[in-house]
């Protein structure tokens, strides 16, 4: 079955329509939501207005992903390096999850969305963690879209934690070096239970991964756009998925 999805987003072959086939929808889409600050700056507004507006884009992306039949959506919301920012901005960002959930959780529950989180819980303020844990608990039996927030997440920290776990298991005599393989590593990363992202989206024109899912992105298709995150809407997601469907994934083999 071919689904034609009308889009205002211009596509080079046809200005009005992007074609997406329902047979090759990426199972897991990961998004580096970047450009909130620059979006606000362009409008002469404080950076936090950009973050506030970016929250609405999270909702739009979630609904659009669900409509397309994407199964897992991972959103990079706060990196282990974002603590370097001014305290006011960090405090604001740490209040956003609870604000987002206060507004959207009921609808997400109705839509059968399951909320998850990866990242270091220890570093988060109690109010942020409480809001996330409540949402995770309330949605744990939902079997629709998995909405996975990367909050206080860093790819290097995740891999380092995994290595130290290996060390401890070996020291305790519960693991032998020969037993460590890529499956073991995968089972002990924070993304355990999720397939690797098929498609990585980054907004704002930056073309780097900024310490995001370093292990898991090994064979992901990358899609970059110049638009800032608060501008992101369903047409951009459609465009990214349409481009994904034009790619040939070879995983080192031959097509
Ligand atoms: C993304 O937007 C949000 C976070 C990283 C928390 P930025 O805040 O990085 O916005 P820019 O990149 O400075 O424009
Ligand atoms: C990446 O964006 C982190 C998130 C989107 C949460 P940054 O804005 O922190 O990345 P850099 O500093 O431009 O690499
Ligand atoms: Mg940024």
XYZ file of C-alpha atoms and ligand atoms in Angstrom:
284
model
C 0.000 0.000 0.000
C 1.287 3.444 -0.928
C 0.272 6.360 1.227
C 0.513 9.725 -0.420
C 0.919 12.436 2.112
C 0.246 16.016 1.109
C 2.868 18.328 2.358
C 3.574 22.028 2.145
C 7.206 21.210 2.533
C 8.748 21.504 -0.885
C 10.302 18.471 -2.382
C 12.761 18.788 -5.235
C 10.884 16.487 -7.654
C 7.428 17.683 -6.828
C 6.778 20.902 -4.962
C 3.677 19.838 -3.059
C 3.734 16.141 -2.417
C 6.059 13.779 -0.645
C 5.453 10.129 -1.168
C 5.866 7.771 1.745
C 5.255 4.085 1.531
C 3.810 2.478 4.617
C 6.011 -0.583 4.056
C 9.332 1.032 4.898
C 8.596 3.299 7.835
C 11.655 3.656 10.105
C 10.958 1.744 13.265
C 13.034 4.034 15.485
C 13.552 7.742 14.823
C 15.907 9.745 17.049
C 15.908 13.535 17.032
C 18.530 16.048 18.147
C 16.227 18.968 18.812
C 18.550 21.883 18.204
C 18.234 25.596 17.526
C 15.797 26.776 20.203
C 18.082 29.577 21.291
C 18.860 30.829 17.788
C 15.179 30.705 16.870
C 14.384 32.973 19.810
C 17.342 35.235 19.115
C 16.204 35.740 15.534
C 12.918 37.052 16.921
C 14.678 39.230 19.486
C 13.394 37.049 22.350
C 15.171 35.395 25.307
C 16.509 31.868 24.716
C 13.985 30.345 27.120
C 11.149 31.402 24.820
C 12.761 29.149 22.254
C 12.739 26.233 24.698
C 9.103 26.895 25.536
C 8.238 26.906 21.862
C 10.357 23.807 21.280
C 8.100 21.957 23.696
C 5.203 22.422 21.275
C 7.333 20.971 18.500
C 7.871 17.862 20.669
C 4.107 17.405 20.724
C 3.807 17.889 16.940
C 6.629 15.449 16.250
C 5.112 12.855 18.585
C 1.671 13.016 16.954
C 3.164 12.947 13.460
C 5.423 9.993 14.311
C 2.488 8.094 15.759
C 0.378 8.773 12.660
C 3.124 7.420 10.406
C 3.396 4.225 12.443
C 6.870 4.920 13.826
C 7.272 2.676 16.858
C 10.052 4.409 18.822
C 10.795 8.121 19.001
C 13.851 9.227 20.990
C 14.170 12.934 21.753
C 17.480 14.461 22.874
C 16.245 16.939 25.454
C 19.312 17.620 27.635
C 22.883 16.428 27.276
C 25.471 15.759 29.983
C 27.279 18.813 28.562
C 24.276 21.144 28.755
C 25.014 21.719 32.484
C 27.688 24.159 31.270
C 24.949 26.649 30.390
C 23.905 29.535 32.658
C 22.038 28.367 35.752
C 18.825 30.207 34.816
C 18.636 28.428 31.494
C 19.396 25.031 33.042
C 16.732 25.609 35.718
C 14.230 26.489 33.027
C 15.073 23.403 30.974
C 14.718 21.218 34.082
C 11.190 22.505 34.637
C 10.095 21.768 31.064
C 9.497 18.011 31.407
C 6.941 18.520 34.160
C 5.312 21.355 32.253
C 5.160 19.261 29.107
C 3.685 16.316 30.983
C 1.166 18.462 32.885
C -0.202 19.656 29.551
C 0.183 16.563 27.385
C 0.193 13.440 29.549
C -3.577 12.806 29.407
C -3.599 12.937 25.626
C -0.466 10.798 25.405
C -2.132 8.191 27.625
C -5.227 8.274 25.385
C -2.977 7.716 22.396
C -1.478 4.667 24.115
C 2.000 6.246 24.176
C 4.590 4.681 26.473
C 7.013 7.180 27.988
C 10.584 6.160 28.727
C 13.777 7.905 29.654
C 17.486 7.399 29.238
C 20.206 9.442 30.910
C 21.582 9.799 34.410
C 18.762 10.088 36.896
C 21.116 10.982 39.768
C 22.025 14.364 38.326
C 18.436 15.513 37.821
C 16.559 17.748 40.250
C 13.962 15.836 42.254
C 11.001 17.669 40.691
C 12.174 16.758 37.172
C 12.788 13.133 38.012
C 9.495 12.796 39.919
C 7.525 14.079 36.914
C 9.333 11.720 34.540
C 8.969 8.711 36.814
C 5.283 9.362 37.319
C 4.726 9.509 33.546
C 6.834 6.387 33.000
C 4.841 4.503 35.632
C 1.451 5.671 34.327
C 2.264 4.619 30.764
C 4.314 1.473 31.366
C 1.581 -0.859 30.132
C 0.806 1.144 26.993
C 1.874 -0.566 23.811
C 1.675 2.279 21.295
C 4.461 4.657 20.325
C 7.433 4.591 22.707
C 8.408 8.196 23.437
C 11.909 8.010 24.875
C 13.422 11.173 26.360
C 17.197 11.490 26.546
C 17.544 13.676 29.605
C 20.933 14.273 31.194
C 22.136 11.831 28.568
C 25.623 11.468 27.132
C 26.804 8.715 24.817
C 30.300 8.590 26.308
C 28.942 8.421 29.846
C 26.622 5.595 28.805
C 29.497 3.604 27.304
C 31.797 4.374 30.248
C 29.128 3.191 32.696
C 28.807 -0.002 30.692
C 32.582 -0.546 30.866
C 32.651 -0.037 34.605
C 29.780 -2.508 34.945
C 31.864 -5.031 33.020
C 34.775 -4.413 35.408
C 32.591 -4.908 38.473
C 30.993 -8.087 37.104
C 34.408 -9.553 36.312
C 35.788 -8.577 39.732
C 32.817 -10.250 41.387
C 33.428 -13.410 39.347
C 30.011 -13.216 37.655
C 31.383 -12.583 34.157
C 34.278 -13.845 32.091
C 35.985 -11.704 29.420
C 35.025 -14.220 26.697
C 31.349 -13.659 27.479
C 31.456 -9.990 26.470
C 30.132 -9.417 22.986
C 28.113 -6.693 21.268
C 24.868 -8.223 22.505
C 26.125 -8.022 26.096
C 27.017 -4.363 25.594
C 23.621 -3.606 24.021
C 21.844 -5.269 26.913
C 23.686 -2.999 29.360
C 23.258 0.354 27.626
C 20.523 2.750 28.702
C 18.678 2.087 25.450
C 18.251 -1.589 26.252
C 15.033 -2.930 24.771
C 15.007 -0.379 21.947
C 16.249 -1.188 18.461
C 19.010 1.079 17.092
C 17.677 4.260 15.486
C 16.982 3.786 11.785
C 16.880 7.516 11.206
C 18.571 10.381 13.039
C 17.196 13.883 12.518
C 19.070 17.011 13.581
C 17.635 20.482 13.173
C 19.355 23.892 13.112
C 21.944 23.205 10.411
C 24.564 21.694 12.745
C 26.043 18.504 11.361
C 27.384 16.678 14.370
C 26.081 14.138 16.851
C 27.010 16.040 20.042
C 27.523 12.932 22.177
C 24.180 11.386 21.243
C 23.735 7.584 21.059
C 27.318 6.976 19.957
C 27.009 3.200 19.983
C 23.472 2.989 18.629
C 23.911 5.334 15.641
C 26.514 3.076 13.997
C 24.309 2.400 10.941
C 21.566 5.009 11.277
C 20.614 7.144 8.315
C 21.319 10.810 9.060
C 19.056 13.673 7.994
C 19.862 17.301 8.649
C 17.754 20.380 8.152
C 18.500 24.072 8.547
C 15.215 24.841 10.250
C 15.278 25.507 13.974
C 13.592 23.023 16.297
C 10.617 25.275 17.256
C 9.694 25.378 13.546
C 9.626 21.605 13.187
C 6.291 20.224 12.047
C 4.842 17.107 10.496
C 5.921 18.110 6.984
C 9.554 18.038 8.054
C 9.108 14.570 9.511
C 7.455 13.434 6.284
C 10.310 14.872 4.294
C 12.889 13.087 6.452
C 11.033 9.773 6.182
C 10.610 10.168 2.408
C 14.360 10.771 2.105
C 15.029 7.770 4.374
C 12.977 5.632 2.001
C 15.115 6.723 -0.952
C 18.309 5.542 0.763
C 19.868 2.092 0.412
C 21.158 0.644 3.658
C 24.051 -1.720 3.130
C 25.562 -2.274 6.591
C 28.931 -2.826 4.980
C 27.602 -5.390 2.533
C 26.448 -4.991 -1.057
C 22.942 -3.938 -2.028
C 18.313 22.836 21.782
O 18.426 24.183 21.465
C 17.868 22.596 23.207
C 18.906 22.087 24.086
C 20.129 21.802 23.752
C 18.549 21.881 25.474
P 19.670 25.060 21.917
O 19.383 25.613 23.271
O 20.925 24.298 21.801
O 19.622 26.227 20.856
P 20.852 26.836 20.075
O 21.575 25.695 19.451
O 21.681 27.559 21.069
O 20.224 27.731 19.064
C 22.660 18.883 21.502
O 22.562 20.236 21.240
C 21.923 18.532 22.764
C 20.472 18.586 22.693
C 19.759 18.857 21.647
C 19.800 18.277 23.926
P 23.674 21.275 21.738
O 23.184 22.607 21.327
O 23.948 21.067 23.177
O 24.938 20.811 20.904
P 26.262 21.601 20.493
O 26.796 22.242 21.734
O 25.866 22.617 19.475
O 27.146 20.548 19.913
Mg 22.243 23.979 20.322
